[in-house]
Every structure is written in C-alpha cells, then in structure tokens.
Short mmCIF file of C-alpha atoms in Angstrom, two decimals:
data_model
loop_
_atom_site.label_atom_id
_atom_site.label_comp_id
_atom_site.label_asym_id
_atom_site.label_seq_id
_atom_site.Cartn_x
_atom_site.Cartn_y
_atom_site.Cartn_z
CA MET V 1 -15.43 -18.18 12.10
CA PRO V 2 -13.02 -15.50 10.90
CA ASP V 3 -11.10 -16.15 7.69
CA TYR V 4 -7.64 -15.57 9.09
CA ALA V 5 -6.25 -15.78 12.61
CA GLU V 6 -7.27 -12.72 14.62
CA PRO V 7 -3.91 -10.83 14.60
CA ILE V 8 -3.74 -11.11 10.79
CA THR V 9 -7.35 -10.02 10.32
CA ARG V 10 -6.67 -7.02 12.55
CA LEU V 11 -3.55 -6.03 10.59
CA ILE V 12 -5.43 -6.38 7.28
CA GLN V 13 -8.21 -4.13 8.65
CA GLN V 14 -5.63 -1.52 9.64
CA LEU V 15 -3.75 -1.64 6.33
CA LYS V 16 -7.05 -1.16 4.46
CA ARG V 17 -7.31 2.28 6.03
CA LEU V 18 -4.33 3.45 3.97
CA PRO V 19 -5.15 5.25 0.69
CA SER V 20 -5.59 3.00 -2.40
CA VAL V 21 -5.28 -0.18 -0.32
CA GLY V 22 -8.21 -2.60 -0.62
CA GLN V 23 -8.79 -6.07 0.81
CA LYS V 24 -6.54 -7.88 -1.70
CA SER V 25 -3.63 -5.44 -1.38
CA ALA V 26 -3.90 -5.46 2.40
CA GLU V 27 -3.84 -9.27 2.43
CA ARG V 28 -0.80 -9.30 0.15
CA MET V 29 0.99 -6.80 2.40
CA ALA V 30 0.14 -8.69 5.59
CA PHE V 31 1.36 -12.01 4.16
CA HIS V 32 4.47 -10.37 2.74
CA ILE V 33 5.34 -9.03 6.18
CA LEU V 34 4.49 -12.36 7.82
CA ASN V 35 6.56 -14.47 5.43
CA ASN V 36 9.45 -12.23 4.42
CA TRP V 37 10.13 -9.73 7.20
CA SER V 38 11.93 -10.48 10.45
CA LYS V 39 10.56 -9.29 13.77
CA GLU V 40 13.22 -6.55 13.75
CA GLU V 41 12.30 -5.35 10.26
CA THR V 42 8.63 -5.16 11.26
CA GLY V 43 9.67 -3.28 14.39
CA VAL V 44 11.49 -0.69 12.24
CA LEU V 45 8.29 0.06 10.29
CA ALA V 46 6.19 0.22 13.48
CA GLU V 47 8.73 2.57 15.06
CA ALA V 48 8.93 4.74 11.95
CA LEU V 49 5.13 5.15 12.08
CA LEU V 50 5.08 6.17 15.74
CA ASP V 51 8.22 8.25 15.40
CA MET V 52 6.74 10.31 12.57
CA LYS V 53 3.54 11.07 14.48
CA GLU V 54 5.60 11.87 17.56
CA LYS V 55 8.29 14.11 16.05
CA ILE V 56 6.66 15.83 13.08
CA GLY V 57 4.96 19.13 13.72
CA TYR V 58 4.28 22.30 11.75
CA CYS V 59 6.79 25.11 11.31
CA SER V 60 5.64 28.17 13.26
CA VAL V 61 6.79 30.44 10.42
CA CYS V 62 5.70 28.78 7.17
CA ASN V 63 3.48 25.81 8.29
CA ASN V 64 5.78 23.31 6.58
CA ILE V 65 5.90 19.88 8.25
CA THR V 66 9.14 19.58 10.17
CA ASP V 67 10.91 17.91 13.08
CA VAL V 68 12.65 21.19 14.05
CA ASP V 69 11.02 24.58 14.49
CA PRO V 70 11.54 26.74 12.44
CA CYS V 71 11.86 24.29 9.55
CA GLN V 72 14.97 23.61 7.44
CA TYR V 73 13.96 26.20 4.81
CA CYS V 74 13.02 28.95 7.26
CA SER V 75 16.22 28.53 9.29
CA ASP V 76 18.58 28.23 6.30
CA PRO V 77 20.66 31.48 6.09
CA THR V 78 21.63 30.82 2.46
CA ARG V 79 18.03 31.17 1.27
CA ASN V 80 16.62 34.47 0.05
CA PRO V 81 14.06 35.80 2.60
CA LYS V 82 12.80 38.45 0.15
CA LEU V 83 11.10 35.79 -1.95
CA VAL V 84 8.17 33.72 -0.66
CA CYS V 85 6.63 30.84 -2.60
CA VAL V 86 3.05 30.13 -1.53
CA VAL V 87 1.93 26.49 -1.85
CA GLN V 88 -1.19 24.56 -0.83
CA GLN V 89 0.33 21.61 1.01
CA PRO V 90 3.68 20.86 2.70
CA HIS V 91 4.55 18.19 0.12
CA ASN V 92 4.23 20.80 -2.66
CA ILE V 93 7.45 22.31 -1.28
CA VAL V 94 9.31 19.17 -2.31
CA ALA V 95 7.97 19.50 -5.87
CA VAL V 96 9.32 23.06 -6.05
CA GLU V 97 12.63 22.04 -4.44
CA ARG V 98 13.15 19.29 -7.00
CA THR V 99 13.32 21.89 -9.76
CA ARG V 100 16.53 23.17 -8.06
CA GLN V 101 15.58 26.59 -9.44
CA TYR V 102 14.26 28.24 -6.31
CA ASP V 103 16.19 29.50 -3.29
CA GLY V 104 13.59 31.63 -1.49
CA ALA V 105 11.31 30.98 1.48
CA TYR V 106 7.95 29.19 1.54
CA HIS V 107 4.49 29.62 2.96
CA VAL V 108 2.04 26.73 3.19
CA LEU V 109 -1.68 27.61 3.07
CA MET V 110 -2.81 24.13 4.22
CA GLY V 111 -5.47 23.97 1.53
CA ALA V 112 -7.13 25.98 -1.23
CA LEU V 113 -10.34 27.97 -1.44
CA SER V 114 -13.20 25.55 -2.06
CA PRO V 115 -16.63 26.93 -1.13
CA LEU V 116 -18.33 23.62 -1.94
CA SER V 117 -16.17 21.84 0.66
CA GLY V 118 -16.65 24.67 3.13
CA VAL V 119 -13.09 26.00 2.82
CA GLY V 120 -13.07 29.79 2.86
CA PRO V 121 -10.20 32.26 3.43
CA ASP V 122 -10.52 31.83 7.21
CA GLN V 123 -9.69 28.11 6.96
CA LEU V 124 -6.40 28.85 5.16
CA LYS V 125 -3.18 30.03 6.83
CA ILE V 126 -3.32 33.45 5.19
CA LYS V 127 -3.09 35.40 8.44
CA GLY V 128 0.42 34.06 9.10
CA LEU V 129 1.51 35.24 5.66
CA LEU V 130 0.20 38.76 6.32
CA GLU V 131 2.04 38.72 9.67
CA ARG V 132 5.28 37.76 7.92
CA MET V 133 4.86 40.64 5.46
CA LYS V 134 4.65 43.18 8.28
CA ALA V 135 8.42 42.79 8.87
CA GLY V 136 8.93 44.47 5.47
CA VAL V 137 11.52 41.95 4.24
CA ILE V 138 9.36 40.21 1.64
CA GLU V 139 9.56 41.78 -1.84
CA GLU V 140 7.96 39.15 -4.03
CA ILE V 141 5.35 36.47 -3.55
CA ILE V 142 5.11 33.60 -6.01
CA LEU V 143 1.73 31.89 -6.01
CA ALA V 144 2.40 28.19 -6.62
CA THR V 145 -1.07 26.88 -5.82
CA ASN V 146 -2.27 23.93 -7.92
CA PRO V 147 -3.23 24.56 -11.57
CA ASN V 148 -6.89 23.64 -11.02
CA VAL V 149 -10.08 25.55 -10.17
CA GLU V 150 -9.46 25.71 -6.40
CA GLY V 151 -5.78 26.61 -6.82
CA GLU V 152 -6.59 29.29 -9.38
CA ALA V 153 -9.31 30.80 -7.20
CA THR V 154 -6.90 30.88 -4.27
CA ALA V 155 -4.22 32.54 -6.41
CA VAL V 156 -6.65 35.21 -7.63
CA TYR V 157 -7.87 35.85 -4.08
CA LEU V 158 -4.32 36.17 -2.70
CA SER V 159 -3.21 38.31 -5.61
CA LYS V 160 -5.99 40.83 -4.91
CA LEU V 161 -5.21 40.73 -1.20
CA LEU V 162 -1.44 41.11 -1.46
CA LYS V 163 -0.85 43.48 -4.38
CA PRO V 164 -2.20 46.56 -2.50
CA LEU V 165 0.40 45.84 0.22
CA GLY V 166 3.19 46.81 -2.18
CA VAL V 167 4.75 43.43 -2.99
CA ARG V 168 5.28 41.96 -6.42
CA VAL V 169 2.87 39.03 -6.84
CA SER V 170 3.50 36.45 -9.55
CA ARG V 171 1.91 33.16 -10.55
CA ILE V 172 3.86 30.10 -11.69
CA ALA V 173 3.73 29.67 -15.49
CA MET V 174 1.13 27.21 -16.77
CA GLY V 175 1.09 25.46 -20.12
CA ILE V 176 2.54 22.40 -21.78
CA PRO V 177 5.49 21.01 -19.79
CA VAL V 178 8.88 22.34 -20.97
CA GLY V 179 11.17 19.57 -22.25
CA GLY V 180 8.23 17.43 -23.37
CA ASP V 181 6.85 16.70 -26.80
CA LEU V 182 4.05 18.85 -28.27
CA ASP V 183 2.18 15.64 -29.21
CA TYR V 184 1.86 14.64 -25.58
CA GLY V 185 1.04 18.06 -24.17
CA SER V 186 -2.42 18.75 -22.78
CA PHE V 187 -4.21 21.56 -24.55
CA THR V 188 -7.13 21.72 -22.16
CA SER V 189 -5.69 24.23 -19.72
CA ARG V 190 -6.60 27.86 -20.05
CA ALA V 191 -2.95 28.87 -20.21
CA CYS V 192 -2.39 26.80 -23.36
CA ARG V 193 -5.19 28.56 -25.18
CA GLN V 194 -4.01 32.10 -24.50
CA ASP V 195 -3.40 34.14 -27.66
CA VAL V 196 0.06 34.83 -29.01
CA SER V 197 0.16 38.47 -27.96
CA ALA V 198 -0.55 37.46 -24.35
CA ALA V 199 2.04 34.70 -24.55
CA SER V 200 4.73 37.00 -25.86
CA GLN V 201 3.79 39.56 -23.24
CA ALA V 202 4.30 36.89 -20.57
CA VAL V 203 7.75 36.14 -22.03
CA MET F 1 19.49 18.31 1.87
CA PRO F 2 16.82 15.62 2.20
CA ASP F 3 13.49 16.22 0.51
CA TYR F 4 11.33 15.63 3.57
CA ALA F 5 12.04 15.86 7.28
CA GLU F 6 13.97 12.80 8.43
CA PRO F 7 11.12 10.92 10.21
CA ILE F 8 8.93 11.21 7.11
CA THR F 9 11.72 10.10 4.77
CA ARG F 10 12.34 7.10 7.01
CA LEU F 11 8.65 6.12 7.05
CA ILE F 12 8.46 6.46 3.24
CA GLN F 13 11.53 4.22 2.90
CA GLN F 14 9.89 1.61 5.13
CA LEU F 15 6.51 1.73 3.34
CA LYS F 16 8.29 1.25 0.00
CA ARG F 17 9.36 -2.19 1.18
CA LEU F 18 5.74 -3.36 1.03
CA PRO F 19 4.67 -5.17 -2.18
CA SER F 20 3.38 -2.92 -5.00
CA VAL F 21 4.24 0.26 -3.08
CA GLY F 22 6.54 2.68 -4.91
CA GLN F 23 7.81 6.14 -4.03
CA LYS F 24 4.57 7.95 -4.94
CA SER F 25 2.27 5.51 -3.10
CA ALA F 26 4.54 5.52 -0.04
CA GLU F 27 4.51 9.34 -0.02
CA ARG F 28 0.72 9.36 -0.30
CA MET F 29 0.42 6.87 2.55
CA ALA F 30 2.85 8.76 4.80
CA PHE F 31 1.06 12.08 4.24
CA HIS F 32 -2.32 10.43 4.70
CA ILE F 33 -1.21 9.11 8.10
CA LEU F 34 0.38 12.44 9.00
CA ASN F 35 -2.63 14.56 8.10
CA ASN F 36 -5.62 12.32 8.80
CA TRP F 37 -4.70 9.83 11.52
CA SER F 38 -4.48 10.59 15.21
CA LYS F 39 -1.54 9.38 17.30
CA GLU F 40 -3.81 6.67 18.70
CA GLU F 41 -4.89 5.44 15.25
CA THR F 42 -1.26 5.26 14.14
CA GLY F 43 -0.47 3.37 17.33
CA VAL F 44 -3.14 0.79 16.50
CA LEU F 45 -1.49 0.03 13.13
CA ALA F 46 1.98 -0.13 14.69
CA GLU F 47 0.69 -2.46 17.40
CA ALA F 48 -1.15 -4.65 14.87
CA LEU F 49 2.13 -5.06 12.96
CA LEU F 50 4.15 -6.07 16.01
CA ASP F 51 1.32 -8.16 17.41
CA MET F 52 1.04 -10.21 14.25
CA LYS F 53 4.78 -10.97 14.13
CA GLU F 54 4.68 -11.77 17.84
CA LYS F 55 1.61 -14.00 18.00
CA ILE F 56 1.41 -15.72 14.62
CA GLY F 57 3.20 -19.03 14.27
CA TYR F 58 2.72 -22.19 12.25
CA CYS F 59 0.38 -25.01 13.26
CA SER F 60 2.41 -28.05 14.30
CA VAL F 61 -0.09 -30.33 12.54
CA CYS F 62 -0.92 -28.70 9.20
CA ASN F 63 1.54 -25.72 8.93
CA ASN F 64 -1.32 -23.23 8.69
CA ILE F 65 -0.55 -19.80 10.16
CA THR F 66 -2.25 -19.47 13.51
CA ASP F 67 -2.17 -17.79 16.90
CA VAL F 68 -3.11 -21.04 18.68
CA ASP F 69 -1.48 -24.45 18.20
CA PRO F 70 -3.02 -26.63 16.77
CA CYS F 71 -4.84 -24.19 14.49
CA GLN F 72 -8.58 -23.50 14.38
CA TYR F 73 -9.16 -26.10 11.64
CA CYS F 74 -7.04 -28.87 13.21
CA SER F 75 -8.65 -28.41 16.65
CA ASP F 76 -12.25 -28.11 15.38
CA PRO F 77 -14.10 -31.34 16.38
CA THR F 78 -16.88 -30.70 13.82
CA ARG F 79 -14.49 -31.09 10.88
CA ASN F 80 -13.95 -34.42 9.13
CA PRO F 81 -10.41 -35.72 9.91
CA LYS F 82 -10.65 -38.42 7.18
CA LEU F 83 -10.38 -35.76 4.48
CA VAL F 84 -7.21 -33.68 3.98
CA CYS F 85 -6.97 -30.83 1.49
CA VAL F 86 -3.37 -30.12 0.45
CA VAL F 87 -2.61 -26.47 -0.45
CA GLN F 88 0.55 -24.56 -1.26
CA GLN F 89 0.28 -21.59 1.07
CA PRO F 90 -1.64 -20.80 4.29
CA HIS F 91 -3.76 -18.15 2.57
CA ASN F 92 -4.99 -20.79 0.08
CA ILE F 93 -6.95 -22.29 2.97
CA VAL F 94 -9.07 -19.14 3.07
CA ALA F 95 -9.88 -19.50 -0.64
CA VAL F 96 -11.10 -23.06 -0.03
CA GLU F 97 -13.02 -22.02 3.11
CA ARG F 98 -14.83 -19.28 1.20
CA THR F 99 -16.47 -21.90 -1.02
CA ARG F 100 -18.27 -23.19 2.13
CA GLN F 101 -18.19 -26.62 0.48
CA TYR F 102 -15.38 -28.25 2.45
CA ASP F 103 -15.39 -29.46 6.03
CA GLY F 104 -12.22 -31.59 6.19
CA ALA F 105 -8.70 -30.92 7.45
CA TYR F 106 -5.85 -29.14 5.67
CA HIS F 107 -2.17 -29.57 5.03
CA VAL F 108 0.02 -26.67 3.87
CA LEU F 109 3.09 -27.56 1.77
CA MET F 110 4.67 -24.10 2.10
CA GLY F 111 5.45 -23.98 -1.61
CA ALA F 112 5.36 -26.02 -4.80
CA LEU F 113 7.96 -28.02 -6.72
CA SER F 114 10.03 -25.64 -8.80
CA PRO F 115 13.43 -27.02 -9.87
CA LEU F 116 14.42 -23.71 -11.48
CA SER F 117 13.99 -21.92 -8.13
CA GLY F 118 15.73 -24.75 -6.31
CA VAL F 119 12.56 -26.05 -4.63
CA GLY F 120 12.57 -29.85 -4.54
CA PRO F 121 10.46 -32.29 -2.49
CA ASP F 122 12.78 -31.83 0.52
CA GLN F 123 11.94 -28.12 0.71
CA LEU F 124 8.20 -28.84 0.99
CA LYS F 125 6.40 -29.96 4.15
CA ILE F 126 5.63 -33.42 2.72
CA LYS F 127 7.21 -35.34 5.61
CA GLY F 128 4.60 -34.00 8.03
CA LEU F 129 1.81 -35.19 5.73
CA LEU F 130 3.28 -38.72 5.61
CA GLU F 131 3.55 -38.63 9.44
CA ARG F 132 -0.13 -37.68 9.68
CA MET F 133 -1.08 -40.58 7.41
CA LYS F 134 0.59 -43.10 9.72
CA ALA F 135 -2.25 -42.66 12.24
CA GLY F 136 -4.50 -44.37 9.67
CA VAL F 137 -7.36 -41.85 9.99
CA ILE F 138 -6.94 -40.16 6.61
CA GLU F 139 -8.98 -41.75 3.81
CA GLU F 140 -8.85 -39.15 1.07
CA ILE F 141 -6.38 -36.47 0.06
CA ILE F 142 -7.52 -33.62 -2.19
CA LEU F 143 -4.67 -31.93 -4.04
CA ALA F 144 -5.57 -28.24 -4.22
CA THR F 145 -2.22 -26.93 -5.43
CA ASN F 146 -2.34 -24.00 -7.85
CA PRO F 147 -3.49 -24.65 -11.45
CA ASN F 148 -0.10 -23.74 -12.96
CA VAL F 149 3.05 -25.66 -13.96
CA GLU F 150 4.54 -25.80 -10.45
CA GLY F 151 1.24 -26.70 -8.81
CA GLU F 152 0.52 -29.40 -11.38
CA ALA F 153 4.00 -30.91 -10.99
CA THR F 154 3.55 -30.97 -7.22
CA ALA F 155 0.13 -32.63 -7.58
CA VAL F 156 1.53 -35.32 -9.89
CA TYR F 157 4.47 -35.93 -7.54
CA LEU F 158 2.23 -36.21 -4.47
CA SER F 159 -0.28 -38.39 -6.30
CA LYS F 160 2.45 -40.91 -7.19
CA LEU F 161 3.80 -40.78 -3.64
CA LEU F 162 0.48 -41.15 -1.82
CA LYS F 163 -1.59 -43.54 -3.94
CA PRO F 164 0.57 -46.59 -3.04
CA LEU F 165 -0.14 -45.84 0.63
CA GLY F 166 -3.79 -46.83 0.14
CA VAL F 167 -5.56 -43.44 0.25
CA ARG F 168 -7.86 -41.99 -2.36
CA VAL F 169 -6.06 -39.09 -4.04
CA SER F 170 -8.05 -36.51 -6.01
CA ARG F 171 -7.23 -33.25 -7.75
CA ILE F 172 -9.52 -30.18 -7.69
CA ALA F 173 -11.44 -29.80 -10.97
CA MET F 174 -9.96 -27.37 -13.46
CA GLY F 175 -11.74 -25.66 -16.33
CA ILE F 176 -13.84 -22.61 -16.99
CA PRO F 177 -15.26 -21.18 -13.76
CA VAL F 178 -18.72 -22.51 -12.91
CA GLY F 179 -21.35 -19.77 -12.75
CA GLY F 180 -19.52 -17.64 -15.29
CA ASP F 181 -20.21 -16.98 -18.95
CA LEU F 182 -18.63 -19.15 -21.66
CA ASP F 183 -17.59 -15.99 -23.52
CA TYR F 184 -15.38 -14.92 -20.66
CA GLY F 185 -13.89 -18.35 -19.85
CA SER F 186 -10.22 -18.99 -20.52
CA PHE F 187 -9.64 -21.83 -22.98
CA THR F 188 -5.89 -21.97 -22.56
CA SER F 189 -5.79 -24.45 -19.69
CA ARG F 190 -5.15 -28.10 -20.44
CA ALA F 191 -8.34 -29.11 -18.67
CA CYS F 192 -10.48 -27.10 -21.09
CA ARG F 193 -8.97 -28.79 -24.09
CA GLN F 194 -9.60 -32.37 -22.95
CA ASP F 195 -11.73 -34.38 -25.37
CA VAL F 196 -15.40 -35.05 -24.74
CA SER F 197 -14.95 -38.71 -23.79
CA ALA F 198 -12.47 -37.73 -21.07
CA ALA F 199 -14.81 -34.98 -19.89
CA SER F 200 -17.80 -37.29 -19.63
CA GLN F 201 -15.63 -39.84 -17.87
CA ALA F 202 -14.69 -37.18 -15.34
CA VAL F 203 -18.39 -36.45 -14.78
#
C-alpha cells in the first residue's frame, strides 16, 4: 500500500528530481502546494515550467540562454562590441552584469576544459568565438571562467589560442574580495600568494 | 533590464514560493531543469502538479487527503473500525502507518488548538468525529496529536470531551525514543521527567 495517495506520491517523486531536494523537502513542498496554493496558483507554476522549456533557446551569436535571437546583450546597440567577456555558463553573465561595471558583449563556452570528465576543446563553443573574431571588430577578450582548476585551464588554453590572433586577452582579477575584511578573506588561492612585485605589476 | 530572460525570471519567481526555496535555490532549480531535463520530463512535473490539485480531495469520513472517497484507510475492510487514531494533519497518518503497528481507522483534525493563532475547537474537525461516534462502533480513541503545547492542549480538550461518551481514550506514549541511545535522548519533555511511581504505573 503506498504511503500517500497516488497523485501526491507522483508529485513527490518528481520534486525529488530537483537539485538538493530529498524525500522530506519534496513532501513539505507537495503538502505546501496542496494546502496553501489555489488551483490557479499551481497552474501558474506548471505553466512557467512548460513556458520556459518552450521559449528558451540559445543565442546564435554568444550561446546565452534567451527567448529572442540574438539575445538582449548581443542585440543591444548601447553595448561595446569591441569587448567580449568569455564565461563558462549562461548564468555567469548575470554575475558579471550585477557588478554594473561591464558594458561589452559576451561569449558562453558552455563548460570548461575537464579531461577527467571527457570535456576537451571540441566540446566547448570555442569555434563560434573564433568565427566572431573574423569580423575584426573584437579588440579585447576578457576571460571570466571560474577561478578553479577547470576554469584556469580553460583560460590558459584560450589565452594561448587567441593572443596570436592579435587581440588583447585579459583574465579577471583573482584574490580576496574587494570591500571585504582581510580576516575573512581566503588565502588559499594562487592569486593571493603572488609576490608583491607581481601584484604591483598587475596594478 | 531584467537579469534573466523573462520566462526564466518568471519560473524562478514561482519556485521561490515553495517552502525553504530562496533566490539561489530557485535559480539552481530553474537552470537544472533548463539544462538537464527534456521537454517531456518537464511536462511530467507540470502534469503531476496540476493532477494533484485536480484529483486530491479530503475524505468525507476522516478528512485524510485522498483521490478516492472514502479514503484507502476508511474503505479498507481489513482495518479495525473500533479503533480511531486522531492526528493533526493528513501527513501524520503516514508517520503512524510507517510504524506498521496500527491497523485501526483515522481521524484528521486539520490542526491543533492554538488560541494565539485564533484556532479554537470550532476550527478543528471535531464535529465529524462526534458524528462518527454516534454509530456506536468506536470503542477506543488514540490521541496522536503532536507532542508540543498545541498538541497536548488539543489532546486534553478531546480527552475531556470524549471520555464522558463512554469510549476508552488514550494518548500516544511520550519519552525518549525506543531503540535509541540514552545519551542522545531529549530530557526536556514533561514525560521524561515524570517520577518513577508514575512511570511504573504507566507500564
């Protein structure tokens, strides 16, 4: 005999497929929806789910996720097309945008080099970036891949690939977060352990 | 300019309405669905949501949530109708069922007495329980309300209400969990601090 009525059990099973949602959380969610949401409110969530899968695609220029092609950043005439920020995933664009310090274009690699997981240069959207450079508009490429082993490896690979093509290639600064407190900074990253001469050179 | 494309923003907003889901978790869920689920898989979740709201109702006998009326426990001829276990919420039934020690009927109160939240006896489904008792089948009522202030108050109230009607009224045992280790038991509950004579009496 199943624990809950079949439609609830099925919903709990489905909710458990979401990241960080286990049996208890899924049960709590299902009962929350059952007890507190109206049929219309539940319909809005169901529609939002289907709508997203239906409408969201990838930008043909930068691979950003978008409901229009080209995406809002690629089609915005106020943005600087000479500058391209390379990120691993579409949601990384939002992190860069939130700084409100960047007004250039983007390019999403859809991953990072990770030989152990079978991700080599051919699995990344590097070809599209090289295509974009052929137009001769791009002057600088900022490598904003993640500050971890895979991101670093990808940045080094791209740097070696792109520099000979005559563009300026830069990497986002890494170190303790600006505006924080030295006590709470992490001193494990390579960037934090660079010597003073290198640091002043970077400045 | 919105951070994400509109359909994603809308889905994130909707997911944030679930319990214990904040902005970051909702973003992670939305991107997980976008990147890893097929249209069909997303459809299954959306359908499960709508299906549950559509099909699940309350049992006309015991107020359990169910897709058939009367519910699976009320309509099961192998269960003992002389015994009724009173719980606060429908999902409490599952907790009792998991013990595999109980084969009687249930009655869901849909809450517990809580004067501060404006929940009095009239807000609970007590009337239905009294109606059920009129048939004269019920011989014992087990009060399995939660072991907290509201649950205790409800148990005391029901006990005083039901005992004069000639049924045996009992409360689930409270104390340190059986099968556990004394070191990890909680000694804050009233039941754990009862004196030895009372404890042996209870045995």
